[in-house]
Amino acid sequence: MRVVPIMDFPLDEYSARLQKLRDQMASAQVDGVMLTQEENLRYFTGLRSTAWGCKDAAPGLLLLAADGRAALVCVEALLPSAASTCCLKESELIGFASQGEPLGPSYVSAIHSAIVRLGLQHSRLGFESGMVARLSLRYMDFFALKHKLPEIEFVPFARNIWNIRTIKSPREIAVFREVCAISGQCYQKAFDSVVLDRTTEREVYHCFAEEAFRLGADGMPPLIVEFGRGRYTQANCPPSDKVITSQKHEFLFIDTGPSLKGYITDTIRMGVVGEMNRRQRELRQIADEALAFCLEMIRPGVLCSDVSAKMDQMVEKKGFGPWNQTRGWTGHSLGLEVHEPPTLSCDCDMVLQAGMILSVEPLMMDAENGMIATEHNILVTETGYENLTPWLPDMVIL
């Protein structure tokens, strides 16, 4: 391994991650792993490329053998970028020439050569199949690779990857503290920018994003900005040109946040025009109670499914079950992806561990009165949790 010009973390961080990957390989009894997903390559080697968004590009495919030997396969045109961001030895970076589209037979041949080079052609090879995983390799290329290497047994390995990525290192936690602080200031700036009957949802987003980059964020994923009736039921909808009016009791709902070194914060904060009406106050109270109820359960050893199931039971007993928008699913882990395992959901069999970073977001939905929630990002500690997002009032008055 080597120090490269563009690195998110010091070299020893990547060494530790690759060692954990080899430990998981031993646990799964595989001889090697093949990783294709952008977030996994960035996590284990630091590889960065703007070409990940191109459907006809091959920024990198990582092969790691149980003995620690590695190979990164990418199209020759991207080798300089790989050499500047990937901490593997330059001799482990393998470029392939392409004719026209840089995928297809030449890519498969390069992967085949790298597998043979590492002696994995008769192996059990872990790959990104399983929980919250996707293979960034075209089906026809994967099929062709299997045809070329009929003696390889491809073994689902996603759970083993998440066994590593779910527990954040001290350096990752430090990044989250920083990006959460940036996000809090962005929310304040965005709410302060609203001029009723003039400012649009899209302008709120632009204000938020501009402040995020000014404060040092390096990414701004899509931000949900929704105002007023007609928008409350449009979950995960991007901002529009709808004007934030002076109509009393209408909500401005903002969700997600900026990223730093690829790590994404995800919070919900709300503003109301004037004040809440009686029904909104009722829904707000139950949403607050649900959040507090969930947070009270957060500690190592707790089954993730229990958090969601018990919260659902509490809301149901109080008579608000029909308005529980997050029934069966009340949060998720955060990292290089905005939704990662474990999830605080009724079908998640994972247990909470110290070092996990979670979003907790019970949400009440009433089409006429609003979708109502406060979403915190928390760090699971040895004794409970730490709120990384203790900024802004729970409800901003516009």
mmCIF file of C-alpha atoms in Angstrom:
data_model
loop_
_atom_site.group_PDB
_atom_site.id
_atom_site.type_symbol
_atom_site.label_atom_id
_atom_site.label_comp_id
_atom_site.label_asym_id
_atom_site.label_seq_id
_atom_site.Cartn_x
_atom_site.Cartn_y
_atom_site.Cartn_z
ATOM 1 C CA MET A 1 0.000 0.000 0.000
ATOM 2 C CA ARG A 2 1.074 3.588 -0.504
ATOM 3 C CA VAL A 3 0.208 7.182 0.274
ATOM 4 C CA VAL A 4 -1.480 8.898 -2.694
ATOM 5 C CA PRO A 5 -2.164 12.582 -3.433
ATOM 6 C CA ILE A 6 -5.949 12.454 -2.817
ATOM 7 C CA MET A 7 -6.891 10.581 0.358
ATOM 8 C CA ASP A 8 -9.866 10.809 2.687
ATOM 9 C CA PHE A 9 -7.956 9.210 5.572
ATOM 10 C CA PRO A 10 -4.393 8.231 6.554
ATOM 11 C CA LEU A 11 -3.023 4.969 5.205
ATOM 12 C CA ASP A 12 -3.437 3.042 8.446
ATOM 13 C CA GLU A 13 -7.226 3.528 8.235
ATOM 14 C CA TYR A 14 -7.314 1.619 4.941
ATOM 15 C CA SER A 15 -4.895 -1.021 6.209
ATOM 16 C CA ALA A 16 -7.231 -1.697 9.134
ATOM 17 C CA ARG A 17 -10.257 -1.905 6.847
ATOM 18 C CA LEU A 18 -8.577 -4.359 4.466
ATOM 19 C CA GLN A 19 -7.498 -6.504 7.405
ATOM 20 C CA LYS A 20 -11.108 -6.606 8.619
ATOM 21 C CA LEU A 21 -12.124 -7.607 5.104
ATOM 22 C CA ARG A 22 -9.656 -10.495 5.186
ATOM 23 C CA ASP A 23 -11.015 -11.503 8.612
ATOM 24 C CA GLN A 24 -14.524 -11.617 7.165
ATOM 25 C CA MET A 25 -13.226 -13.674 4.253
ATOM 26 C CA ALA A 26 -11.875 -16.207 6.711
ATOM 27 C CA SER A 27 -15.196 -16.212 8.575
ATOM 28 C CA ALA A 28 -17.124 -16.824 5.344
ATOM 29 C CA GLN A 29 -14.578 -19.382 4.148
ATOM 30 C CA VAL A 30 -13.963 -17.654 0.835
ATOM 31 C CA ASP A 31 -10.628 -17.462 -0.966
ATOM 32 C CA GLY A 32 -11.119 -13.950 -2.280
ATOM 33 C CA VAL A 33 -13.612 -11.163 -2.867
ATOM 34 C CA MET A 34 -14.674 -9.165 -5.919
ATOM 35 C CA LEU A 35 -15.982 -5.657 -5.220
ATOM 36 C CA THR A 36 -17.550 -3.425 -7.857
ATOM 37 C CA GLN A 37 -19.655 -0.888 -5.956
ATOM 38 C CA GLU A 38 -18.394 2.721 -5.773
ATOM 39 C CA GLU A 39 -18.881 3.031 -2.014
ATOM 40 C CA ASN A 40 -17.076 -0.236 -1.283
ATOM 41 C CA LEU A 41 -14.060 0.695 -3.402
ATOM 42 C CA ARG A 42 -13.861 4.119 -1.787
ATOM 43 C CA TYR A 43 -14.217 2.569 1.669
ATOM 44 C CA PHE A 44 -11.532 -0.089 1.287
ATOM 45 C CA THR A 45 -9.018 1.605 -1.031
ATOM 46 C CA GLY A 46 -9.935 5.294 -1.263
ATOM 47 C CA LEU A 47 -10.650 5.037 -5.018
ATOM 48 C CA ARG A 48 -12.440 8.105 -6.352
ATOM 49 C CA SER A 49 -13.665 8.892 -9.845
ATOM 50 C CA THR A 50 -16.209 11.214 -11.420
ATOM 51 C CA ALA A 51 -16.853 8.481 -13.989
ATOM 52 C CA TRP A 52 -18.998 6.382 -11.637
ATOM 53 C CA GLY A 53 -22.072 8.153 -12.979
ATOM 54 C CA CYS A 54 -21.314 7.101 -16.563
ATOM 55 C CA LYS A 55 -23.109 3.935 -17.582
ATOM 56 C CA ASP A 56 -20.380 3.100 -20.122
ATOM 57 C CA ALA A 57 -17.398 3.543 -17.763
ATOM 58 C CA ALA A 58 -15.367 1.135 -15.668
ATOM 59 C CA PRO A 59 -13.782 3.197 -12.853
ATOM 60 C CA GLY A 60 -12.691 0.164 -10.896
ATOM 61 C CA LEU A 61 -13.220 -3.436 -9.855
ATOM 62 C CA LEU A 62 -11.325 -4.678 -6.797
ATOM 63 C CA LEU A 63 -10.111 -8.229 -6.292
ATOM 64 C CA LEU A 64 -8.579 -9.212 -2.965
ATOM 65 C CA ALA A 65 -7.137 -12.624 -2.179
ATOM 66 C CA ALA A 66 -7.098 -14.131 1.307
ATOM 67 C CA ASP A 67 -3.310 -13.722 1.464
ATOM 68 C CA GLY A 68 -3.628 -9.949 0.959
ATOM 69 C CA ARG A 69 -2.674 -9.741 -2.715
ATOM 70 C CA ALA A 70 -4.913 -7.377 -4.639
ATOM 71 C CA ALA A 71 -5.756 -6.090 -8.087
ATOM 72 C CA LEU A 72 -7.763 -3.095 -9.228
ATOM 73 C CA VAL A 73 -9.075 -3.346 -12.792
ATOM 74 C CA CYS A 74 -10.085 -0.191 -14.666
ATOM 75 C CA VAL A 75 -10.064 1.221 -18.172
ATOM 76 C CA GLU A 76 -6.640 2.614 -19.141
ATOM 77 C CA ALA A 77 -7.937 6.166 -19.500
ATOM 78 C CA LEU A 78 -8.818 6.165 -15.790
ATOM 79 C CA LEU A 79 -5.542 4.705 -14.536
ATOM 80 C CA PRO A 80 -4.053 8.137 -13.662
ATOM 81 C CA SER A 81 -7.092 8.924 -11.498
ATOM 82 C CA ALA A 82 -6.865 5.526 -9.848
ATOM 83 C CA ALA A 83 -3.153 6.033 -9.216
ATOM 84 C CA SER A 84 -3.942 9.364 -7.503
ATOM 85 C CA THR A 85 -6.719 8.111 -5.215
ATOM 86 C CA CYS A 86 -6.346 4.348 -4.678
ATOM 87 C CA CYS A 87 -3.901 3.314 -1.957
ATOM 88 C CA LEU A 88 -3.014 -0.039 -3.563
ATOM 89 C CA LYS A 89 0.469 -0.403 -5.034
ATOM 90 C CA GLU A 90 0.783 0.873 -8.599
ATOM 91 C CA SER A 91 1.760 -2.655 -9.659
ATOM 92 C CA GLU A 92 -1.694 -3.781 -8.463
ATOM 93 C CA LEU A 93 -3.518 -1.361 -10.779
ATOM 94 C CA ILE A 94 -4.459 -3.078 -14.019
ATOM 95 C CA GLY A 95 -5.646 -1.049 -16.987
ATOM 96 C CA PHE A 96 -7.292 -2.454 -20.087
ATOM 97 C CA ALA A 97 -7.598 -0.913 -23.533
ATOM 98 C CA SER A 98 -11.062 -0.388 -24.870
ATOM 99 C CA GLN A 99 -12.413 0.091 -28.348
ATOM 100 C CA GLY A 100 -15.414 2.369 -28.304
ATOM 101 C CA GLU A 101 -17.525 1.367 -25.333
ATOM 102 C CA PRO A 102 -15.069 0.585 -22.510
ATOM 103 C CA LEU A 103 -17.082 -2.389 -21.297
ATOM 104 C CA GLY A 104 -17.737 -5.779 -22.785
ATOM 105 C CA PRO A 105 -15.213 -8.446 -23.858
ATOM 106 C CA SER A 106 -12.074 -6.416 -23.101
ATOM 107 C CA TYR A 107 -13.315 -5.660 -19.574
ATOM 108 C CA VAL A 108 -14.223 -9.289 -18.930
ATOM 109 C CA SER A 109 -10.838 -10.423 -20.250
ATOM 110 C CA ALA A 110 -9.054 -7.987 -17.929
ATOM 111 C CA ILE A 111 -11.021 -9.239 -14.919
ATOM 112 C CA HIS A 112 -10.316 -12.819 -15.948
ATOM 113 C CA SER A 113 -6.582 -12.085 -16.199
ATOM 114 C CA ALA A 114 -6.558 -10.457 -12.764
ATOM 115 C CA ILE A 115 -8.353 -13.433 -11.207
ATOM 116 C CA VAL A 116 -5.833 -15.825 -12.761
ATOM 117 C CA ARG A 117 -2.975 -13.580 -11.627
ATOM 118 C CA LEU A 118 -4.213 -13.875 -8.027
ATOM 119 C CA GLY A 119 -4.741 -17.625 -8.364
ATOM 120 C CA LEU A 120 -8.475 -17.386 -7.760
ATOM 121 C CA GLN A 121 -9.685 -19.218 -10.867
ATOM 122 C CA HIS A 122 -10.702 -22.296 -8.815
ATOM 123 C CA SER A 123 -11.915 -20.435 -5.730
ATOM 124 C CA ARG A 124 -14.871 -19.527 -3.621
ATOM 125 C CA LEU A 125 -15.198 -15.848 -4.463
ATOM 126 C CA GLY A 126 -17.289 -13.471 -2.374
ATOM 127 C CA PHE A 127 -19.239 -10.825 -4.265
ATOM 128 C CA GLU A 128 -21.773 -8.063 -3.628
ATOM 129 C CA SER A 129 -24.933 -10.101 -3.342
ATOM 130 C CA GLY A 130 -27.274 -9.992 -0.369
ATOM 131 C CA MET A 131 -28.600 -7.298 1.956
ATOM 132 C CA VAL A 132 -28.586 -3.727 0.586
ATOM 133 C CA ALA A 133 -26.054 -4.582 -2.130
ATOM 134 C CA ARG A 134 -25.776 -4.253 -5.868
ATOM 135 C CA LEU A 135 -23.270 -5.511 -8.378
ATOM 136 C CA SER A 136 -21.911 -2.648 -10.517
ATOM 137 C CA LEU A 137 -21.232 -5.016 -13.377
ATOM 138 C CA ARG A 138 -23.481 -5.576 -16.355
ATOM 139 C CA TYR A 139 -25.345 -8.859 -16.281
ATOM 140 C CA MET A 140 -23.919 -9.891 -19.654
ATOM 141 C CA ASP A 141 -20.375 -9.243 -18.372
ATOM 142 C CA PHE A 142 -20.993 -11.165 -15.166
ATOM 143 C CA PHE A 143 -22.485 -14.028 -17.185
ATOM 144 C CA ALA A 144 -19.474 -13.998 -19.546
ATOM 145 C CA LEU A 145 -17.094 -14.004 -16.575
ATOM 146 C CA LYS A 146 -18.829 -17.016 -15.059
ATOM 147 C CA HIS A 147 -18.632 -18.761 -18.431
ATOM 148 C CA LYS A 148 -14.873 -18.106 -18.624
ATOM 149 C CA LEU A 149 -14.329 -19.306 -15.053
ATOM 150 C CA PRO A 150 -16.734 -22.219 -14.558
ATOM 151 C CA GLU A 151 -14.874 -23.542 -11.504
ATOM 152 C CA ILE A 152 -15.388 -20.393 -9.446
ATOM 153 C CA GLU A 153 -18.153 -20.544 -6.852
ATOM 154 C CA PHE A 154 -19.560 -17.046 -6.394
ATOM 155 C CA VAL A 155 -20.609 -16.617 -2.748
ATOM 156 C CA PRO A 156 -22.968 -13.861 -1.468
ATOM 157 C CA PHE A 157 -20.796 -11.627 0.699
ATOM 158 C CA ALA A 158 -22.771 -8.434 1.353
ATOM 159 C CA ARG A 159 -23.548 -9.293 4.987
ATOM 160 C CA ASN A 160 -19.827 -9.673 5.669
ATOM 161 C CA ILE A 161 -19.097 -6.259 4.152
ATOM 162 C CA TRP A 162 -21.747 -4.659 6.355
ATOM 163 C CA ASN A 163 -20.227 -6.386 9.398
ATOM 164 C CA ILE A 164 -17.317 -4.007 8.767
ATOM 165 C CA ARG A 165 -18.940 -0.848 7.442
ATOM 166 C CA THR A 166 -21.686 -0.605 10.083
ATOM 167 C CA ILE A 167 -19.177 0.099 12.869
ATOM 168 C CA LYS A 168 -17.592 3.511 12.358
ATOM 169 C CA SER A 169 -13.979 4.184 13.295
ATOM 170 C CA PRO A 170 -13.009 7.225 15.417
ATOM 171 C CA ARG A 171 -11.995 9.042 12.220
ATOM 172 C CA GLU A 172 -15.349 8.336 10.567
ATOM 173 C CA ILE A 173 -17.169 9.527 13.687
ATOM 174 C CA ALA A 174 -15.124 12.750 13.602
ATOM 175 C CA VAL A 175 -16.236 13.323 10.000
ATOM 176 C CA PHE A 176 -19.856 12.810 11.025
ATOM 177 C CA ARG A 177 -19.531 15.312 13.852
ATOM 178 C CA GLU A 178 -18.219 17.864 11.377
ATOM 179 C CA VAL A 179 -20.814 17.286 8.672
ATOM 180 C CA CYS A 180 -23.667 17.292 11.204
ATOM 181 C CA ALA A 181 -22.453 20.661 12.483
ATOM 182 C CA ILE A 182 -22.348 21.963 8.897
ATOM 183 C CA SER A 183 -25.865 20.668 8.277
ATOM 184 C CA GLY A 184 -27.224 22.444 11.344
ATOM 185 C CA GLN A 185 -25.883 25.776 10.142
ATOM 186 C CA CYS A 186 -27.345 25.112 6.690
ATOM 187 C CA TYR A 187 -30.798 24.541 8.157
ATOM 188 C CA GLN A 188 -30.559 27.772 10.109
ATOM 189 C CA LYS A 189 -29.469 29.687 7.015
ATOM 190 C CA ALA A 190 -32.212 28.122 4.887
ATOM 191 C CA PHE A 191 -35.031 28.879 7.329
ATOM 192 C CA ASP A 192 -33.739 32.421 7.865
ATOM 193 C CA SER A 193 -33.777 32.982 4.088
ATOM 194 C CA VAL A 194 -37.524 32.429 3.736
ATOM 195 C CA VAL A 195 -39.552 35.474 2.752
ATOM 196 C CA LEU A 196 -43.210 34.488 2.850
ATOM 197 C CA ASP A 197 -45.138 34.846 -0.417
ATOM 198 C CA ARG A 198 -41.879 35.163 -2.351
ATOM 199 C CA THR A 199 -39.343 32.413 -1.608
ATOM 200 C CA THR A 200 -39.773 29.084 -3.436
ATOM 201 C CA GLU A 201 -38.900 25.555 -2.349
ATOM 202 C CA ARG A 202 -36.126 25.502 -4.936
ATOM 203 C CA GLU A 203 -34.626 28.720 -3.581
ATOM 204 C CA VAL A 204 -34.540 27.213 -0.092
ATOM 205 C CA TYR A 205 -32.617 24.272 -1.513
ATOM 206 C CA HIS A 206 -30.173 26.565 -3.326
ATOM 207 C CA CYS A 207 -29.580 28.555 -0.140
ATOM 208 C CA PHE A 208 -28.987 25.354 1.837
ATOM 209 C CA ALA A 209 -26.569 23.937 -0.764
ATOM 210 C CA GLU A 210 -24.634 27.194 -1.135
ATOM 211 C CA GLU A 211 -24.125 27.384 2.621
ATOM 212 C CA ALA A 212 -23.072 23.720 2.770
ATOM 213 C CA PHE A 213 -20.284 24.222 0.247
ATOM 214 C CA ARG A 214 -19.255 27.524 1.851
ATOM 215 C CA LEU A 215 -18.815 25.721 5.173
ATOM 216 C CA GLY A 216 -16.677 22.954 3.678
ATOM 217 C CA ALA A 217 -19.044 20.174 2.613
ATOM 218 C CA ASP A 218 -17.903 18.396 -0.558
ATOM 219 C CA GLY A 219 -21.233 16.981 -1.657
ATOM 220 C CA MET A 220 -24.887 17.953 -1.632
ATOM 221 C CA PRO A 221 -27.221 14.998 -2.274
ATOM 222 C CA PRO A 222 -30.815 15.743 -3.329
ATOM 223 C CA LEU A 223 -32.586 17.740 -0.617
ATOM 224 C CA ILE A 224 -36.292 17.276 0.056
ATOM 225 C CA VAL A 225 -38.005 20.668 0.415
ATOM 226 C CA GLU A 226 -41.810 20.553 0.488
ATOM 227 C CA PHE A 227 -44.319 23.184 1.543
ATOM 228 C CA GLY A 228 -48.014 23.048 2.275
ATOM 229 C CA ARG A 229 -50.997 20.922 1.407
ATOM 230 C CA GLY A 230 -50.674 19.044 -1.842
ATOM 231 C CA ARG A 231 -47.031 18.337 -1.055
ATOM 232 C CA TYR A 232 -47.390 16.480 2.252
ATOM 233 C CA THR A 233 -48.090 13.111 0.639
ATOM 234 C CA GLN A 234 -45.305 13.398 -1.974
ATOM 235 C CA ALA A 235 -42.638 11.459 -0.101
ATOM 236 C CA ASN A 236 -39.030 11.896 -1.278
ATOM 237 C CA CYS A 237 -40.057 14.426 -3.923
ATOM 238 C CA PRO A 238 -37.481 17.027 -5.063
ATOM 239 C CA PRO A 239 -38.024 20.767 -4.479
ATOM 240 C CA SER A 240 -40.323 22.611 -6.864
ATOM 241 C CA ASP A 241 -41.056 26.217 -7.759
ATOM 242 C CA LYS A 242 -43.940 26.311 -5.302
ATOM 243 C CA VAL A 243 -43.931 29.558 -3.299
ATOM 244 C CA ILE A 244 -43.836 29.407 0.497
ATOM 245 C CA THR A 245 -46.934 31.430 1.308
ATOM 246 C CA SER A 246 -48.184 33.252 4.395
ATOM 247 C CA GLN A 247 -51.086 30.812 4.784
ATOM 248 C CA LYS A 248 -51.212 29.988 8.505
ATOM 249 C CA HIS A 249 -50.656 26.447 9.779
ATOM 250 C CA GLU A 250 -48.780 25.310 6.675
ATOM 251 C CA PHE A 251 -45.506 23.402 7.142
ATOM 252 C CA LEU A 252 -42.134 23.722 5.417
ATOM 253 C CA PHE A 253 -40.534 20.250 5.551
ATOM 254 C CA ILE A 254 -36.782 19.827 4.854
ATOM 255 C CA ASP A 255 -35.049 16.428 4.806
ATOM 256 C CA THR A 256 -31.498 14.987 4.239
ATOM 257 C CA GLY A 257 -28.341 17.104 4.193
ATOM 258 C CA PRO A 258 -24.781 17.568 2.929
ATOM 259 C CA SER A 259 -21.899 15.100 2.759
ATOM 260 C CA LEU A 260 -18.237 15.268 3.707
ATOM 261 C CA LYS A 261 -15.635 12.796 2.455
ATOM 262 C CA GLY A 262 -18.610 10.874 1.111
ATOM 263 C CA TYR A 263 -20.340 10.538 4.498
ATOM 264 C CA ILE A 264 -23.941 11.734 4.390
ATOM 265 C CA THR A 265 -26.001 13.236 7.181
ATOM 266 C CA ASP A 266 -29.773 12.817 7.043
ATOM 267 C CA THR A 267 -32.033 14.938 9.250
ATOM 268 C CA ILE A 268 -35.517 16.414 9.216
ATOM 269 C CA ARG A 269 -36.353 19.890 10.460
ATOM 270 C CA MET A 270 -39.623 21.758 10.011
ATOM 271 C CA GLY A 271 -41.012 25.257 9.991
ATOM 272 C CA VAL A 272 -44.636 26.384 10.393
ATOM 273 C CA VAL A 273 -46.309 29.558 9.234
ATOM 274 C CA GLY A 274 -47.569 31.363 12.316
ATOM 275 C CA GLU A 275 -48.451 28.455 14.562
ATOM 276 C CA MET A 276 -49.766 24.898 14.532
ATOM 277 C CA ASN A 277 -53.477 24.192 14.772
ATOM 278 C CA ARG A 278 -54.878 21.812 17.365
ATOM 279 C CA ARG A 279 -54.643 18.695 15.188
ATOM 280 C CA GLN A 280 -51.082 19.514 14.179
ATOM 281 C CA ARG A 281 -50.114 19.922 17.835
ATOM 282 C CA GLU A 282 -51.560 16.484 18.575
ATOM 283 C CA LEU A 283 -49.615 14.896 15.741
ATOM 284 C CA ARG A 284 -46.494 16.797 16.744
ATOM 285 C CA GLN A 285 -46.774 15.553 20.301
ATOM 286 C CA ILE A 286 -47.116 11.905 19.304
ATOM 287 C CA ALA A 287 -44.198 12.242 16.852
ATOM 288 C CA ASP A 288 -42.057 13.686 19.645
ATOM 289 C CA GLU A 289 -43.129 10.927 22.022
ATOM 290 C CA ALA A 290 -42.327 8.282 19.423
ATOM 291 C CA LEU A 291 -38.868 9.751 18.849
ATOM 292 C CA ALA A 292 -38.140 9.873 22.577
ATOM 293 C CA PHE A 293 -39.473 6.315 22.960
ATOM 294 C CA CYS A 294 -37.121 5.049 20.239
ATOM 295 C CA LEU A 295 -34.109 6.916 21.598
ATOM 296 C CA GLU A 296 -34.717 5.490 25.068
ATOM 297 C CA MET A 297 -34.227 1.986 23.613
ATOM 298 C CA ILE A 298 -30.946 2.771 21.822
ATOM 299 C CA ARG A 299 -28.025 0.904 23.380
ATOM 300 C CA PRO A 300 -25.712 -1.983 22.418
ATOM 301 C CA GLY A 301 -27.333 -5.396 22.288
ATOM 302 C CA VAL A 302 -30.837 -4.226 21.384
ATOM 303 C CA LEU A 303 -32.424 -6.014 18.432
ATOM 304 C CA CYS A 304 -33.105 -3.498 15.659
ATOM 305 C CA SER A 305 -36.524 -4.963 14.907
ATOM 306 C CA ASP A 306 -37.592 -4.418 18.519
ATOM 307 C CA VAL A 307 -37.105 -0.652 18.274
ATOM 308 C CA SER A 308 -39.554 -0.365 15.389
ATOM 309 C CA ALA A 309 -42.050 -2.948 16.642
ATOM 310 C CA LYS A 310 -42.298 -1.488 20.143
ATOM 311 C CA MET A 311 -42.604 2.054 18.805
ATOM 312 C CA ASP A 312 -45.444 0.930 16.541
ATOM 313 C CA GLN A 313 -47.190 -0.672 19.513
ATOM 314 C CA MET A 314 -46.860 2.515 21.571
ATOM 315 C CA VAL A 315 -48.290 4.693 18.801
ATOM 316 C CA GLU A 316 -51.123 2.218 18.212
ATOM 317 C CA LYS A 317 -52.085 2.189 21.903
ATOM 318 C CA LYS A 318 -52.321 5.971 21.870
ATOM 319 C CA GLY A 319 -54.756 5.809 18.965
ATOM 320 C CA PHE A 320 -52.479 7.204 16.253
ATOM 321 C CA GLY A 321 -51.742 3.999 14.347
ATOM 322 C CA PRO A 322 -53.453 5.143 11.115
ATOM 323 C CA TRP A 323 -51.188 8.199 10.934
ATOM 324 C CA ASN A 324 -47.956 6.320 11.654
ATOM 325 C CA GLN A 325 -46.188 6.771 8.299
ATOM 326 C CA THR A 326 -43.087 4.869 9.473
ATOM 327 C CA ARG A 327 -44.915 1.754 10.632
ATOM 328 C CA GLY A 328 -42.489 -1.158 10.498
ATOM 329 C CA TRP A 329 -39.511 1.062 9.656
ATOM 330 C CA THR A 330 -38.435 3.991 11.815
ATOM 331 C CA GLY A 331 -34.791 4.610 10.936
ATOM 332 C CA HIS A 332 -31.587 3.441 9.335
ATOM 333 C CA SER A 333 -27.827 3.521 9.564
ATOM 334 C CA LEU A 334 -25.749 6.200 7.845
ATOM 335 C CA GLY A 335 -22.372 6.155 6.130
ATOM 336 C CA LEU A 336 -21.163 6.488 2.568
ATOM 337 C CA GLU A 337 -24.766 5.819 1.582
ATOM 338 C CA VAL A 338 -27.726 7.643 3.047
ATOM 339 C CA HIS A 339 -29.510 4.360 3.825
ATOM 340 C CA GLU A 340 -27.311 1.567 5.129
ATOM 341 C CA PRO A 341 -27.820 -1.504 7.338
ATOM 342 C CA PRO A 342 -28.864 -1.885 9.987
ATOM 343 C CA THR A 343 -32.349 -0.522 9.618
ATOM 344 C CA LEU A 344 -34.617 0.102 12.580
ATOM 345 C CA SER A 345 -37.241 -2.054 10.931
ATOM 346 C CA CYS A 346 -39.384 -5.022 11.833
ATOM 347 C CA ASP A 347 -37.508 -7.302 9.417
ATOM 348 C CA CYS A 348 -33.935 -6.445 10.514
ATOM 349 C CA ASP A 349 -32.265 -9.188 12.552
ATOM 350 C CA MET A 350 -29.131 -7.163 13.413
ATOM 351 C CA VAL A 351 -28.366 -5.898 16.915
ATOM 352 C CA LEU A 352 -27.157 -2.425 17.807
ATOM 353 C CA GLN A 353 -23.443 -2.055 18.514
ATOM 354 C CA ALA A 354 -21.318 0.797 19.826
ATOM 355 C CA GLY A 355 -19.913 2.775 16.905
ATOM 356 C CA MET A 356 -23.020 2.589 14.721
ATOM 357 C CA ILE A 357 -24.429 5.891 13.453
ATOM 358 C CA LEU A 358 -28.183 5.912 12.984
ATOM 359 C CA SER A 359 -30.972 8.125 11.723
ATOM 360 C CA VAL A 360 -34.097 7.898 13.888
ATOM 361 C CA GLU A 361 -37.178 9.363 12.191
ATOM 362 C CA PRO A 362 -40.679 8.315 13.322
ATOM 363 C CA LEU A 363 -43.103 10.320 11.163
ATOM 364 C CA MET A 364 -46.807 11.049 11.412
ATOM 365 C CA MET A 365 -48.726 11.769 8.212
ATOM 366 C CA ASP A 366 -52.024 13.605 7.758
ATOM 367 C CA ALA A 367 -52.719 14.668 4.173
ATOM 368 C CA GLU A 368 -54.472 17.876 5.284
ATOM 369 C CA ASN A 369 -52.339 18.760 8.290
ATOM 370 C CA GLY A 370 -48.839 17.685 7.298
ATOM 371 C CA MET A 371 -46.100 15.087 7.571
ATOM 372 C CA ILE A 372 -44.556 15.723 10.955
ATOM 373 C CA ALA A 373 -41.226 14.494 12.285
ATOM 374 C CA THR A 374 -37.901 15.412 13.798
ATOM 375 C CA GLU A 375 -35.051 13.238 12.555
ATOM 376 C CA HIS A 376 -31.907 12.932 14.662
ATOM 377 C CA ASN A 377 -28.563 11.372 13.711
ATOM 378 C CA ILE A 378 -27.114 9.548 16.692
ATOM 379 C CA LEU A 379 -23.985 7.639 17.630
ATOM 380 C CA VAL A 380 -24.531 4.398 19.542
ATOM 381 C CA THR A 381 -22.205 4.471 22.563
ATOM 382 C CA GLU A 382 -21.241 1.830 25.119
ATOM 383 C CA THR A 383 -23.980 3.057 27.469
ATOM 384 C CA GLY A 384 -26.636 4.420 25.145
ATOM 385 C CA TYR A 385 -26.406 7.079 22.476
ATOM 386 C CA GLU A 386 -25.112 10.556 21.676
ATOM 387 C CA ASN A 387 -27.200 12.961 19.585
ATOM 388 C CA LEU A 388 -24.953 14.377 16.850
ATOM 389 C CA THR A 389 -27.668 16.804 15.672
ATOM 390 C CA PRO A 390 -28.850 18.812 18.712
ATOM 391 C CA TRP A 391 -29.343 22.033 16.741
ATOM 392 C CA LEU A 392 -32.352 24.171 15.849
ATOM 393 C CA PRO A 393 -35.668 24.161 17.675
ATOM 394 C CA ASP A 394 -37.915 21.214 16.884
ATOM 395 C CA MET A 395 -40.255 23.626 15.076
ATOM 396 C CA VAL A 396 -39.163 26.896 13.454
ATOM 397 C CA ILE A 397 -41.754 29.671 13.320
ATOM 398 C CA LEU A 398 -41.760 31.241 9.838
#
